[in-house]
mmCIF file of C-alpha atoms in Angstrom:
data_model
loop_
_atom_site.group_PDB
_atom_site.id
_atom_site.type_symbol
_atom_site.label_atom_id
_atom_site.label_comp_id
_atom_site.label_asym_id
_atom_site.label_seq_id
_atom_site.Cartn_x
_atom_site.Cartn_y
_atom_site.Cartn_z
ATOM 1 C CA GLY S 1 -155.499 100.169 -56.124
ATOM 2 C CA MET S 2 -158.211 97.719 -56.935
ATOM 3 C CA GLU S 3 -157.848 94.001 -57.455
ATOM 4 C CA VAL S 4 -160.315 92.047 -59.554
ATOM 5 C CA SER S 5 -160.441 88.255 -59.543
ATOM 6 C CA PHE S 6 -162.432 86.247 -62.064
ATOM 7 C CA VAL S 7 -163.515 82.712 -61.276
ATOM 8 C CA SER S 8 -165.423 80.745 -63.883
ATOM 9 C CA HIS S 9 -167.635 77.939 -62.652
ATOM 10 C CA GLY S 10 -167.254 76.262 -66.054
ATOM 11 C CA SER S 11 -163.536 75.762 -65.499
ATOM 12 C CA PRO S 12 -162.111 72.437 -64.346
ATOM 13 C CA ALA S 13 -162.244 72.152 -60.572
ATOM 14 C CA ARG S 14 -159.157 73.244 -58.689
ATOM 15 C CA LYS S 15 -158.475 72.402 -55.094
ATOM 16 C CA MET S 16 -158.458 75.557 -53.026
ATOM 17 C CA THR S 17 -157.301 75.725 -49.445
ATOM 18 C CA ALA S 18 -159.258 78.271 -47.440
ATOM 19 C CA THR S 19 -157.247 80.640 -45.344
ATOM 20 C CA ALA S 20 -158.507 82.181 -42.139
ATOM 21 C CA ALA S 21 -161.031 84.962 -42.688
ATOM 22 C CA PRO S 22 -159.531 88.427 -42.332
ATOM 23 C CA THR S 23 -160.310 89.918 -38.940
ATOM 24 C CA LEU S 24 -161.839 93.385 -39.017
ATOM 25 C CA ASP S 25 -162.150 95.516 -35.908
ATOM 26 C CA ASP S 26 -165.590 97.077 -35.352
ATOM 27 C CA ASP S 27 -164.594 100.504 -36.686
ATOM 28 C CA THR S 28 -163.017 99.111 -39.866
ATOM 29 C CA ARG S 29 -165.958 96.758 -40.411
ATOM 30 C CA ALA S 30 -168.406 99.674 -40.129
ATOM 31 C CA LYS S 31 -166.393 101.699 -42.676
ATOM 32 C CA VAL S 32 -166.279 98.764 -45.103
ATOM 33 C CA ILE S 33 -170.035 98.215 -44.791
ATOM 34 C CA ARG S 34 -170.749 101.934 -45.367
ATOM 35 C CA ALA S 35 -168.574 101.877 -48.493
ATOM 36 C CA LEU S 36 -170.283 98.708 -49.768
ATOM 37 C CA ASN S 37 -173.724 100.247 -49.153
ATOM 38 C CA CYS S 38 -172.726 103.375 -51.078
ATOM 39 C CA LEU S 39 -171.353 101.334 -53.970
ATOM 40 C CA SER S 40 -174.413 99.046 -54.002
ATOM 41 C CA ARG S 41 -176.750 102.055 -54.433
ATOM 42 C CA ARG S 42 -174.815 103.077 -57.529
ATOM 43 C CA LEU S 43 -174.799 99.522 -58.864
ATOM 44 C CA ARG S 44 -178.574 99.219 -58.399
ATOM 45 C CA GLY S 45 -179.001 102.336 -60.530
ATOM 46 C CA ASN S 46 -176.914 100.815 -63.330
ATOM 47 C CA SER S 47 -178.679 99.136 -66.244
ATOM 48 C CA LEU S 48 -176.023 96.394 -66.413
ATOM 49 C CA THR S 49 -176.652 94.937 -62.943
ATOM 50 C CA LYS S 50 -179.464 93.133 -61.164
ATOM 51 C CA ASN S 51 -179.901 91.313 -57.857
ATOM 52 C CA VAL S 52 -177.445 93.502 -55.938
ATOM 53 C CA HIS S 53 -177.151 92.451 -52.269
ATOM 54 C CA VAL S 54 -174.816 93.619 -49.507
ATOM 55 C CA ARG S 55 -173.821 90.649 -47.336
ATOM 56 C CA LYS S 56 -172.893 92.723 -44.293
ATOM 57 C CA LYS S 57 -173.107 89.866 -41.779
ATOM 58 C CA ALA S 58 -170.703 87.619 -43.676
ATOM 59 C CA LYS S 59 -167.257 87.003 -42.169
ATOM 60 C CA VAL S 60 -165.962 89.139 -45.026
ATOM 61 C CA PRO S 61 -168.598 91.751 -45.974
ATOM 62 C CA ILE S 62 -169.246 91.686 -49.736
ATOM 63 C CA ILE S 63 -171.570 92.867 -52.446
ATOM 64 C CA ASN S 64 -173.058 89.898 -54.264
ATOM 65 C CA MET S 65 -174.643 90.728 -57.612
ATOM 66 C CA GLU S 66 -175.511 89.443 -61.037
ATOM 67 C CA THR S 67 -174.990 91.209 -64.353
ATOM 68 C CA ARG S 68 -177.690 91.410 -67.027
ATOM 69 C CA PHE S 69 -175.469 89.000 -68.978
ATOM 70 C CA GLY S 70 -175.819 86.302 -66.296
ATOM 71 C CA TYR S 71 -172.434 86.623 -64.568
ATOM 72 C CA GLU S 72 -172.391 86.455 -60.774
ATOM 73 C CA CYS S 73 -169.933 88.795 -59.071
ATOM 74 C CA ASP S 74 -168.703 89.379 -55.535
ATOM 75 C CA ILE S 75 -167.088 92.663 -54.543
ATOM 76 C CA ALA S 76 -164.997 92.930 -51.368
ATOM 77 C CA ILE S 77 -163.093 95.897 -49.979
ATOM 78 C CA GLY S 78 -159.900 95.611 -47.989
ATOM 79 C CA GLY S 79 -157.171 93.916 -49.961
ATOM 80 C CA HIS S 80 -158.353 90.311 -49.960
ATOM 81 C CA ASN S 81 -159.382 88.572 -53.146
ATOM 82 C CA GLY S 82 -162.177 86.156 -53.974
ATOM 83 C CA MET S 83 -159.848 83.180 -54.172
ATOM 84 C CA ASP S 84 -158.897 83.796 -50.536
ATOM 85 C CA THR S 85 -162.452 84.345 -49.270
ATOM 86 C CA SER S 86 -164.746 82.394 -51.608
ATOM 87 C CA SER S 87 -165.260 79.542 -49.148
ATOM 88 C CA PHE S 88 -166.529 81.975 -46.496
ATOM 89 C CA ALA S 89 -169.238 83.364 -48.814
ATOM 90 C CA LEU S 90 -170.767 79.910 -49.208
ATOM 91 C CA THR S 91 -171.970 79.794 -45.613
#
């Protein structure tokens, strides 16, 4: 299944405690990055997205993108959600 988390920057601030970044072995990390690259190519060809970037060197590899409507989105693969990993994407 797929999990989608929405975080609005206009919401009142909530204290979030960062958990340790998920550890990926080299083989799993390579598979995740290949899947993100494949997905990013499709997203770049979509008229609803812009500024699509694969952050493959991040502790948790993600796709960072913006929609044509101005929403910023992060996409991660592997069962962790943005609330768990958002603090690691800021570095």
